[in-house]
Short mmCIF file of C-alpha atoms in Angstrom, two decimals:
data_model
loop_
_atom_site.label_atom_id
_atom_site.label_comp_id
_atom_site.label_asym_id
_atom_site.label_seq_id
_atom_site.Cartn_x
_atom_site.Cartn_y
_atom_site.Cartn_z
CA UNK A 896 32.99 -2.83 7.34
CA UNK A 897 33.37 0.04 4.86
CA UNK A 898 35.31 2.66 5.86
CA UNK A 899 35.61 4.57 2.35
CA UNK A 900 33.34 5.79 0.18
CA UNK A 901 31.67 2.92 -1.96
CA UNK A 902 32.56 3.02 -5.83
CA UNK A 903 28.84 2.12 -7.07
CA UNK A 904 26.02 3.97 -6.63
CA UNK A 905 22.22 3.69 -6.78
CA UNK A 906 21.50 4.72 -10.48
CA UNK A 907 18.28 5.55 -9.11
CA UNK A 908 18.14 6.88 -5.39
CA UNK A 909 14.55 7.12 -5.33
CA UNK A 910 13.49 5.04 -2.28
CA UNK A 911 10.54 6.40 -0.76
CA UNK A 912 7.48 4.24 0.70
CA UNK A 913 5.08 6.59 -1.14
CA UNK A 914 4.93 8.45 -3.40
CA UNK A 915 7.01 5.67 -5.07
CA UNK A 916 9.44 5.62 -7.15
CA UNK A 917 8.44 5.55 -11.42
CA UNK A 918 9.61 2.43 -13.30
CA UNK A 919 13.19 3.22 -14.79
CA UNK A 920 10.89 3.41 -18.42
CA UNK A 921 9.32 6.64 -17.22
CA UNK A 922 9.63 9.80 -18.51
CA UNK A 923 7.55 12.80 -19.43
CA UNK A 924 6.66 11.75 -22.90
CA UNK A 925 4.55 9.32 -21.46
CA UNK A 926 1.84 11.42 -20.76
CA UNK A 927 1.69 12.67 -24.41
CA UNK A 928 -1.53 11.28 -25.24
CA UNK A 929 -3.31 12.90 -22.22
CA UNK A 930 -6.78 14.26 -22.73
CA UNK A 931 -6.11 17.78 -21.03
CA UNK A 932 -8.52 20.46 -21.57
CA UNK A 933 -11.17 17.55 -21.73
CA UNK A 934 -14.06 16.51 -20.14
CA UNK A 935 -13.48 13.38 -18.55
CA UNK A 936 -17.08 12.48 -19.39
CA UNK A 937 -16.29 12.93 -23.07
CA UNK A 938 -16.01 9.51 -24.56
CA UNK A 939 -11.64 10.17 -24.71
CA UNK A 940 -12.06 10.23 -20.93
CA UNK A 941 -14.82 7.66 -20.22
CA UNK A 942 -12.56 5.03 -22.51
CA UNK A 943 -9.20 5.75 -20.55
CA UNK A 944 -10.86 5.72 -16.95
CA UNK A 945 -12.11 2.63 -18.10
CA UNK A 946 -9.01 0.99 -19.63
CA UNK A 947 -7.75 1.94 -16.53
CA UNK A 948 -10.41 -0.13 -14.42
CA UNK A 949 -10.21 -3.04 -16.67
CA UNK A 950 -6.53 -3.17 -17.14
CA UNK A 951 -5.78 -3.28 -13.27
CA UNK A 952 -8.06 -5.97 -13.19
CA UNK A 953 -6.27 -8.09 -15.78
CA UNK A 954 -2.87 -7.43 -14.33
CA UNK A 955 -4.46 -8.40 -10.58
CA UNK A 956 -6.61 -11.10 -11.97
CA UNK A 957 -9.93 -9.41 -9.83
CA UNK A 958 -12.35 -11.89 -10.78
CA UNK A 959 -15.21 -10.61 -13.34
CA UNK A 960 -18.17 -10.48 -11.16
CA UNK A 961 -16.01 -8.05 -8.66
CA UNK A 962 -16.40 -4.55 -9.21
CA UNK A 963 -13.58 -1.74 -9.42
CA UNK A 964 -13.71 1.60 -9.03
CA UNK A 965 -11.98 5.04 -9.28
CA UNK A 966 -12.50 7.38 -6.28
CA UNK A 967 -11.08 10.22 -4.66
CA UNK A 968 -8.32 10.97 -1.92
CA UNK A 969 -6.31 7.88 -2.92
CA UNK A 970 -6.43 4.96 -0.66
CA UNK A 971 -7.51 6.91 2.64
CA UNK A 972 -10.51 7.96 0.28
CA UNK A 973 -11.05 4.03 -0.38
CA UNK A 974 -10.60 2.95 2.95
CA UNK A 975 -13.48 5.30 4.60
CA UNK A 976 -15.74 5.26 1.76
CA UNK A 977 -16.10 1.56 2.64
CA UNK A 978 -15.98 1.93 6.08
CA UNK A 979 -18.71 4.67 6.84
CA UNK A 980 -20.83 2.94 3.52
CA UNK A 981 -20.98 -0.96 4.89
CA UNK A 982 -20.16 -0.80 8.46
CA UNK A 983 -22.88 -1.67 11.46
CA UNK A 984 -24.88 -4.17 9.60
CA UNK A 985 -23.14 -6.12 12.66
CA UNK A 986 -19.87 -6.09 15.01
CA UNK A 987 -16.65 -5.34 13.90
CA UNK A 988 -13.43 -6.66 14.45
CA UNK A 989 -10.23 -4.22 13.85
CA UNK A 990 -6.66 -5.39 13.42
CA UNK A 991 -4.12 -3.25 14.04
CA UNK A 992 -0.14 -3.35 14.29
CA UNK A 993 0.90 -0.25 13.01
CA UNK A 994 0.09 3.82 12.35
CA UNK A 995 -2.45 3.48 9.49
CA UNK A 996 -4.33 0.24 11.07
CA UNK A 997 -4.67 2.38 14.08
CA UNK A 998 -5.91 5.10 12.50
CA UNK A 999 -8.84 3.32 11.12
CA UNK A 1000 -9.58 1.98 14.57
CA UNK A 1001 -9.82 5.71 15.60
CA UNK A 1002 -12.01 6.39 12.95
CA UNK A 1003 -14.44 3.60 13.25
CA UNK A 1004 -14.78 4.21 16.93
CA UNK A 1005 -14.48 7.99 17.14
CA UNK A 1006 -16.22 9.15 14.28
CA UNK A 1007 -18.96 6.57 13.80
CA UNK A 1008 -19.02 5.98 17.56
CA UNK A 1009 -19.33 1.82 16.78
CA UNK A 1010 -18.18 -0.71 19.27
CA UNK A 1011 -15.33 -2.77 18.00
CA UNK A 1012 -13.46 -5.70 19.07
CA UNK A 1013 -9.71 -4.44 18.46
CA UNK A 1014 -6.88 -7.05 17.67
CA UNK A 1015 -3.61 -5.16 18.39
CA UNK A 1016 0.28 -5.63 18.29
CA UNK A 1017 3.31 -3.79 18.28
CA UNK A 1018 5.19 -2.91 15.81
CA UNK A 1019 7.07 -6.00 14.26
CA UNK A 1020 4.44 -8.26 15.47
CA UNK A 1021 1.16 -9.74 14.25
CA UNK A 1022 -2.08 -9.63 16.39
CA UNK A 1023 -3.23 -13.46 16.87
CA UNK A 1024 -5.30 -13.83 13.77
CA UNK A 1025 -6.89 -17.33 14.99
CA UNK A 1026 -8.85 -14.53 17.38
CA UNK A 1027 -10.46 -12.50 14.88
CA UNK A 1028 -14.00 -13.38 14.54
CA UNK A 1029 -15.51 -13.43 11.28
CA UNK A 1030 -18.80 -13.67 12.09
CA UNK A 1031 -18.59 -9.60 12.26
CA UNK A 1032 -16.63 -7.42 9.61
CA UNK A 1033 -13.11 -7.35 9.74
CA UNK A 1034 -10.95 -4.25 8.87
CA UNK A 1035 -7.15 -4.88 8.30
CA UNK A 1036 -4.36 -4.08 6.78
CA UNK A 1037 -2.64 -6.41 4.18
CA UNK A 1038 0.72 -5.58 4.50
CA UNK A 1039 1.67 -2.61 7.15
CA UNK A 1040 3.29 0.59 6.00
CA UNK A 1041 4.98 2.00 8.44
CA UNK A 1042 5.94 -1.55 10.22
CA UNK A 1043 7.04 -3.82 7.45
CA UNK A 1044 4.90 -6.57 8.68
CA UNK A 1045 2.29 -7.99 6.40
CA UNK A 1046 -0.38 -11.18 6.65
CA UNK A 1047 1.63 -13.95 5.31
CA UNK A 1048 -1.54 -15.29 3.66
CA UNK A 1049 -5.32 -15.90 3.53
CA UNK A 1050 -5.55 -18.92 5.25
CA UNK A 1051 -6.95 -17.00 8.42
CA UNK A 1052 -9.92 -16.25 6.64
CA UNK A 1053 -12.83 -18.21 6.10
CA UNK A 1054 -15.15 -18.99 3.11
CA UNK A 1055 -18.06 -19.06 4.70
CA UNK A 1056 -17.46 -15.84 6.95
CA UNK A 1057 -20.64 -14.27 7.61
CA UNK A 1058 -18.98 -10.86 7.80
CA UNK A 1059 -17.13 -8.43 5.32
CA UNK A 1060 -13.75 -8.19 5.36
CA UNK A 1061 -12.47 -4.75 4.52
CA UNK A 1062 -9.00 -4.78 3.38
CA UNK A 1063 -6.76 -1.78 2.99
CA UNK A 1064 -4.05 -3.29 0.32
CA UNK A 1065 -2.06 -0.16 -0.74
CA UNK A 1066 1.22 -1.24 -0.20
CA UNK A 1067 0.39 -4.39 -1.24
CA UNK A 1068 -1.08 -4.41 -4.87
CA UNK A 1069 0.70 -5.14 -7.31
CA UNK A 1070 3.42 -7.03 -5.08
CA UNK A 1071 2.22 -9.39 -2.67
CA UNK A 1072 -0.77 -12.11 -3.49
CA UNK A 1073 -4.32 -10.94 -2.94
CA UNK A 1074 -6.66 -14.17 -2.66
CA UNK A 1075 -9.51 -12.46 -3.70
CA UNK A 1076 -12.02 -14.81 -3.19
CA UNK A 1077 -11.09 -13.73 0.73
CA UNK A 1078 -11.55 -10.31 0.19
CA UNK A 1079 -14.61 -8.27 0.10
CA UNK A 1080 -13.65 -4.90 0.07
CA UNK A 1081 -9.89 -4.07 -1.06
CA UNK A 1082 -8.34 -0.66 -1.82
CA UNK A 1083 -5.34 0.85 -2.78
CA UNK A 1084 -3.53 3.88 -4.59
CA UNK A 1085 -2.06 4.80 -7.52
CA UNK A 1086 1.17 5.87 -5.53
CA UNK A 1087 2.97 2.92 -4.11
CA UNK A 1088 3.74 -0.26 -6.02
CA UNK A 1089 3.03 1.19 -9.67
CA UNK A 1090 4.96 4.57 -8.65
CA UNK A 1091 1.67 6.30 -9.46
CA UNK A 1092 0.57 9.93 -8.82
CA UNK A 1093 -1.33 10.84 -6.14
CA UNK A 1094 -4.97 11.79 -4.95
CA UNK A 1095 -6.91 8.83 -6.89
CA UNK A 1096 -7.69 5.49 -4.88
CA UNK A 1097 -8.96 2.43 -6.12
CA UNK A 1098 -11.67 0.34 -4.38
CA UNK A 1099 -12.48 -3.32 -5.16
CA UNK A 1100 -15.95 -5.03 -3.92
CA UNK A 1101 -16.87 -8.27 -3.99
CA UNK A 1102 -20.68 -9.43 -4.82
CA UNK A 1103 -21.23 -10.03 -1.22
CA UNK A 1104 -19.99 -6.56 -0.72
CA UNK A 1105 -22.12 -4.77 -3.28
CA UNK A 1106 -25.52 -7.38 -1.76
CA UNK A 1107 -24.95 -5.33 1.48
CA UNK A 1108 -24.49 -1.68 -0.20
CA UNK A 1109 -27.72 -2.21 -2.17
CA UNK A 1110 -29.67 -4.03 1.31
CA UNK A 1111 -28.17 -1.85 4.00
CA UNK A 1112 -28.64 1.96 4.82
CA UNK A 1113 -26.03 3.56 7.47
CA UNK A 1114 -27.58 5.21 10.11
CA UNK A 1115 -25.12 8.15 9.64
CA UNK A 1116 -25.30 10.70 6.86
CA UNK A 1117 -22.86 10.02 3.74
CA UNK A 1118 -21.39 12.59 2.09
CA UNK A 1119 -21.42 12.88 -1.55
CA UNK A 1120 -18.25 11.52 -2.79
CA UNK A 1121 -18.58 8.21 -0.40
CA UNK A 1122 -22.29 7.37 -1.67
CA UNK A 1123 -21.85 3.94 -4.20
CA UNK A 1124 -25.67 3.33 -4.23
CA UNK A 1125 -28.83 5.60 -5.41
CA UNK A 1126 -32.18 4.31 -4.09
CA UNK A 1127 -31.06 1.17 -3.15
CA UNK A 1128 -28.99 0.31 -6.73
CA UNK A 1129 -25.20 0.45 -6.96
CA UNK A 1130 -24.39 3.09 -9.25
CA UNK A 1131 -22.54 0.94 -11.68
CA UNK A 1132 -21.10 4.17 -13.72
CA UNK A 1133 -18.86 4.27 -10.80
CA UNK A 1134 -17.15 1.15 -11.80
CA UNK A 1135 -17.08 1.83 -15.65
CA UNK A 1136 -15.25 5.11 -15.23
CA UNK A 1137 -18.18 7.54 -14.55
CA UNK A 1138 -16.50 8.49 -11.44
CA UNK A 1139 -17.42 10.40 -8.85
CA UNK A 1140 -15.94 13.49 -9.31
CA UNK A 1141 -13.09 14.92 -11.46
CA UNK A 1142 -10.23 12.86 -11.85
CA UNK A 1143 -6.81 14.04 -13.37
CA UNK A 1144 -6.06 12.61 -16.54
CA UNK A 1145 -2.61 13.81 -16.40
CA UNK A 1146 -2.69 11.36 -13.76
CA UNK A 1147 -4.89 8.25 -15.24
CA UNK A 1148 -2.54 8.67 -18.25
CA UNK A 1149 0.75 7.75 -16.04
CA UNK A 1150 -1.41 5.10 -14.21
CA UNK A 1151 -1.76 3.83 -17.49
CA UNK A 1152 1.71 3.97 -18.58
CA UNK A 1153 2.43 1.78 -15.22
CA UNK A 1154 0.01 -0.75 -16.14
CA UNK A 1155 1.49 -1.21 -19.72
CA UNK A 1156 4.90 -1.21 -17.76
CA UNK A 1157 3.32 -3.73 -15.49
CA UNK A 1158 2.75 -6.31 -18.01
CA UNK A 1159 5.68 -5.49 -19.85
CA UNK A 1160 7.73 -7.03 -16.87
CA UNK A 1161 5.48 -10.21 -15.91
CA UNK A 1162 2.19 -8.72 -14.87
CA UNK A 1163 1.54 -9.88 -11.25
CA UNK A 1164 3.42 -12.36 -11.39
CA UNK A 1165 6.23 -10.35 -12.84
CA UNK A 1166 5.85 -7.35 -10.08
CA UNK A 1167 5.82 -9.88 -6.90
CA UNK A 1168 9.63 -11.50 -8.50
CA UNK A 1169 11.14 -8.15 -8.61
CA UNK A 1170 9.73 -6.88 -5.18
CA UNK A 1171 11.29 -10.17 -3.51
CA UNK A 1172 14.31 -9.68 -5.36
CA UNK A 1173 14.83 -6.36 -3.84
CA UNK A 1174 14.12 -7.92 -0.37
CA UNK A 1175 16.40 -10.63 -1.16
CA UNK A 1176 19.60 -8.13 -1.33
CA UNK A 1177 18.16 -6.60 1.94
CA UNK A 1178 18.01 -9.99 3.77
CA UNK A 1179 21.58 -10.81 2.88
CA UNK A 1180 23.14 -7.86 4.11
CA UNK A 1181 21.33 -7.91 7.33
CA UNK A 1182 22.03 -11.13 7.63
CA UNK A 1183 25.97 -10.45 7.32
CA UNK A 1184 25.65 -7.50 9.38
CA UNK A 1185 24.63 -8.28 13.54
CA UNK A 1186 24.33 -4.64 14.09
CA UNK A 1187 21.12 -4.38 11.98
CA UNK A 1188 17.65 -5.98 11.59
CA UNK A 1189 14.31 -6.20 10.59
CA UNK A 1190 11.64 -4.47 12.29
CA UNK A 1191 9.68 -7.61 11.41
CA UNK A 1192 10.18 -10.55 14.22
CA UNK A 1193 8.54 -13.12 12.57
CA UNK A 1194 10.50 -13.80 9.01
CA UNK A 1195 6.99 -14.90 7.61
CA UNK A 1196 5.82 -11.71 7.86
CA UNK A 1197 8.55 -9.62 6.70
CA UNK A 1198 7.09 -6.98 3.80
CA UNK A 1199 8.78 -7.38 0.22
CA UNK A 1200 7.51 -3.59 -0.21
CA UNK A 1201 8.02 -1.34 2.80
CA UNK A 1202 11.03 -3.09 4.70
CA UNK A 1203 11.36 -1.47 8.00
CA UNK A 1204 15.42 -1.92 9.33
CA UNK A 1205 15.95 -1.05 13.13
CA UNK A 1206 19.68 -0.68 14.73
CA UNK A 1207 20.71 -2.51 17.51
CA UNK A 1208 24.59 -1.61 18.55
CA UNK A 1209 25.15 -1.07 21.84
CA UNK A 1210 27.30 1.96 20.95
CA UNK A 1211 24.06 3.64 19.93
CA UNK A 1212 22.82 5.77 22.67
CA UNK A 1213 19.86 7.76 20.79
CA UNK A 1214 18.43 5.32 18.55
CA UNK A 1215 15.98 7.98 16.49
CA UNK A 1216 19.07 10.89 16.23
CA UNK A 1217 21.15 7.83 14.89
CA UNK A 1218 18.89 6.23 12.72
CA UNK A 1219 18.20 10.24 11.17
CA UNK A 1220 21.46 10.93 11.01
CA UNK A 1221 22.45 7.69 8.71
CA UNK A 1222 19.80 8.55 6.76
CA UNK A 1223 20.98 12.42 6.19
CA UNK A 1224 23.95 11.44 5.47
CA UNK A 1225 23.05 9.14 2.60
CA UNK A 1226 20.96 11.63 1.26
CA UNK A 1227 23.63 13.97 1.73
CA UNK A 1228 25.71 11.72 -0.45
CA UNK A 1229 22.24 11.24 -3.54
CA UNK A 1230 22.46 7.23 -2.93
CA UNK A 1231 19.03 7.07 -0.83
CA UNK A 1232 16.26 9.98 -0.35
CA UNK A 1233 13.26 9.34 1.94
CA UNK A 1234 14.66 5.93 3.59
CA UNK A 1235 14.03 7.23 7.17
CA UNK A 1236 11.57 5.67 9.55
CA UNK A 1237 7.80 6.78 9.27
CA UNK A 1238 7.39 9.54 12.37
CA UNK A 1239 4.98 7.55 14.50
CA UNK A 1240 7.47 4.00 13.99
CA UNK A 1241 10.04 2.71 15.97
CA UNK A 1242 13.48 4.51 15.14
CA UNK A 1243 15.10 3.00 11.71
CA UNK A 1244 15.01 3.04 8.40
CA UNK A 1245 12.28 2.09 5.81
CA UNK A 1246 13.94 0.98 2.26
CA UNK A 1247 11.09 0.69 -0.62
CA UNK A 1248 11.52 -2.57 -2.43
CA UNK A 1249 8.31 -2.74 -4.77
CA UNK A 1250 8.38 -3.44 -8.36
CA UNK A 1251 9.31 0.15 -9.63
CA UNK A 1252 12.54 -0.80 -7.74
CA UNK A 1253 15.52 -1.67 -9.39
CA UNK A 1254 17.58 -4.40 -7.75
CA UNK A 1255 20.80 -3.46 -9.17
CA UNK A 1256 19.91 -0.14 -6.84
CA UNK A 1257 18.89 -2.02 -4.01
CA UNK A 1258 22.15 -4.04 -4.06
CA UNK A 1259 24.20 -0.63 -4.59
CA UNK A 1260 22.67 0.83 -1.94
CA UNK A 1261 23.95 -1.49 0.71
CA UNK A 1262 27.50 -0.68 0.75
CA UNK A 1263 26.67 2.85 1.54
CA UNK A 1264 24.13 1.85 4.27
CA UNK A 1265 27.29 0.15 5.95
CA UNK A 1266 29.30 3.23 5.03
CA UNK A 1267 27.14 5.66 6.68
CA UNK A 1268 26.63 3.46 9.85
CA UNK A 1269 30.11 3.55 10.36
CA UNK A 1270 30.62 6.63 9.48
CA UNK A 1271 28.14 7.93 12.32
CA UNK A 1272 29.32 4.95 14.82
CA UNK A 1273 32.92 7.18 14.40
CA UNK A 1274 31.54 10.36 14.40
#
């Protein structure tokens, strides 16, 4: 129990689940070299957007024949450009088990009015993946958000699916293992694990993905900025940094700072160490601590990114005012900002642990998450 105010603190109280924290590297200076006032078709542009492209796939080891692409409105730009471009060739099977799965359920049904088989759990759970059928296209979510529950692995997905599987990976990039010879359709953001701005997304097909875009039409109109093929071709600009519209290159120069950071501390390999790590420091304190837990049941699917923390003293009589009132009160104190629970979650607290992380932070941090507890236990 700590009853006084802990002597270390988080050099770095930066703890939000997105935007994300900037490795400890990071300062302004690193956008020096940024094209402004420049056409990002000039060739300055066009060679950046595509160092970009090409870098993230080294880093994520995206096989060569997969394409990658730069579009607009970060990962939720991602996510429905693939889902209003590819879906109703055939059924569709949603998964769902938190706030963004379930809002691309709602989309999917209420917006393109398709009938979907929908695979849902709680928060902290799994839906029973052995159910999915893969026959049809699958939507899911690699690792949740808002519930700190991810897949543990691919192994629920088969090679010789007939469907699509449309995976929405932005909390999971860059820190958890992508198989992607299991994925067809994959996007994420610049904004989680790389601590990236916002507004760009990044979407990843497959060649069985891009063999439907150029042999399926929608029967729904597409907007401009979610069209990938013209008269039946992909539009392969797209994917060499021709994109769509206007990107920031204020912004593709710090993604590109990240990605040098990236390999600078293991690449992929390098990222995924330091996210479980920072999960690591978590797990031992809760363990030592009965009057916290994981939101996660299941310790296979506990997140090494966005680690959701629920309380569960019975002194506690209004679990959401407690749980906001720890987390004022640390940020009250500069050790954590943004740690509380997202608003449509179960009340707690949601501790980023991705790469940007440090886990000399993470472990500083602790003391003053049993500090505050107590603090508001006595209050």
């Amino acid at each position: 129990m700590t009853t006084s105010t802990p002597g270390t603190r988080p050099q770095n109280p930066r703890f939000s689940s997105g935007p994300c924290t900037k490795p400890s590297t990071w300062s302004l200076d690193a956008l020096n070299d940024a094209p402004l006032g420049r056409s990002h078709r000039a060739a300055v542009g066009k060679d950046k957007l595509k160092a970009a492209i090409e870098t993230t796939r080294d880093i994520l080891e995206i096989p060569a024949d997969y394409k990658i692409g730069i579009v607009p409105a970060s990962d939720t730009g991602a996510v429905e450009m693939a889902l209003w471009s590819l879906l109703g060739a055939r059924g569709v099977d949603m998964l769902s088990w938190e706030s963004f799965g379930a809002g691309w359920v709602s989309d999917v049904t209420k917006q393109l009015k398709l009938d979907v088989t929908h695979h849902q759990a709680d928060y902290g759970l799994l839906p029973d993946l052995a159910a999915v059928n893969f026959d049809n296209d699958v939507v899911f979510t690699w690792n949740g958000t808002t519930s700190g529950v991810r897949v543990p692995n691919g192994d629920f997905i088969p090679a010789d699916r007939a469907g699509l599987t449309i995976c929405d990976a932005t909390s999971a990039a860059f820190a958890q293992d992508l198989p992607w010879d299991k994925l067809d359709v994959t996007t994420f953001s610049w904004q989680k694990v790389l601590g990236g701005e916002a507004a760009h997304g990044m979407i990843v097909l497959s060649p069985r993905a891009v063999e439907r875009l150029e042999t399926y039409t929608p029967a729904w109109p597409l907007p401009k900025i979610f069209r990938m093929t013209k008269g039946g071709k992909l539009i392969d600009g797209i994917f060499t940094g021709a994109t769509i519209n206007t990107p920031s290159m204020l912004c593709v120069e710090d993604y590109l700072f990240a990605l040098d950071w990236a390999k600078s501390v293991g690449g992929q390999a390098g990222l995924m160490a330091r996210a479980d790590a920072n999960l690591a420091e978590i797990a031992t304190f809760v363990a030592a601590n009965d009057w916290i837990e994981f939101l996660a049941v299941d310790p296979a699917t506990l997140s090494n990114t966005s680690v959701c923390l629920k309380f569960n003293d019975a002194r506690i009589t209004d679990g959401a005012a407690f749980a906001k009132a720890v987390a004022k009160r640390l940020e009250a104190e500069g050790v954590a900002l943004d740690i509380g629970a997202y608003r449509d979650a179960p009340a707690g607290l949601r501790i980023w642990c991705g790469g940007t992380v440090e886990t000399s932070d993470i472990a500083a941090l602790m003391p003053w998450l049993d500090w505050a507890f107590n603090a508001e236990i006595a209050a």
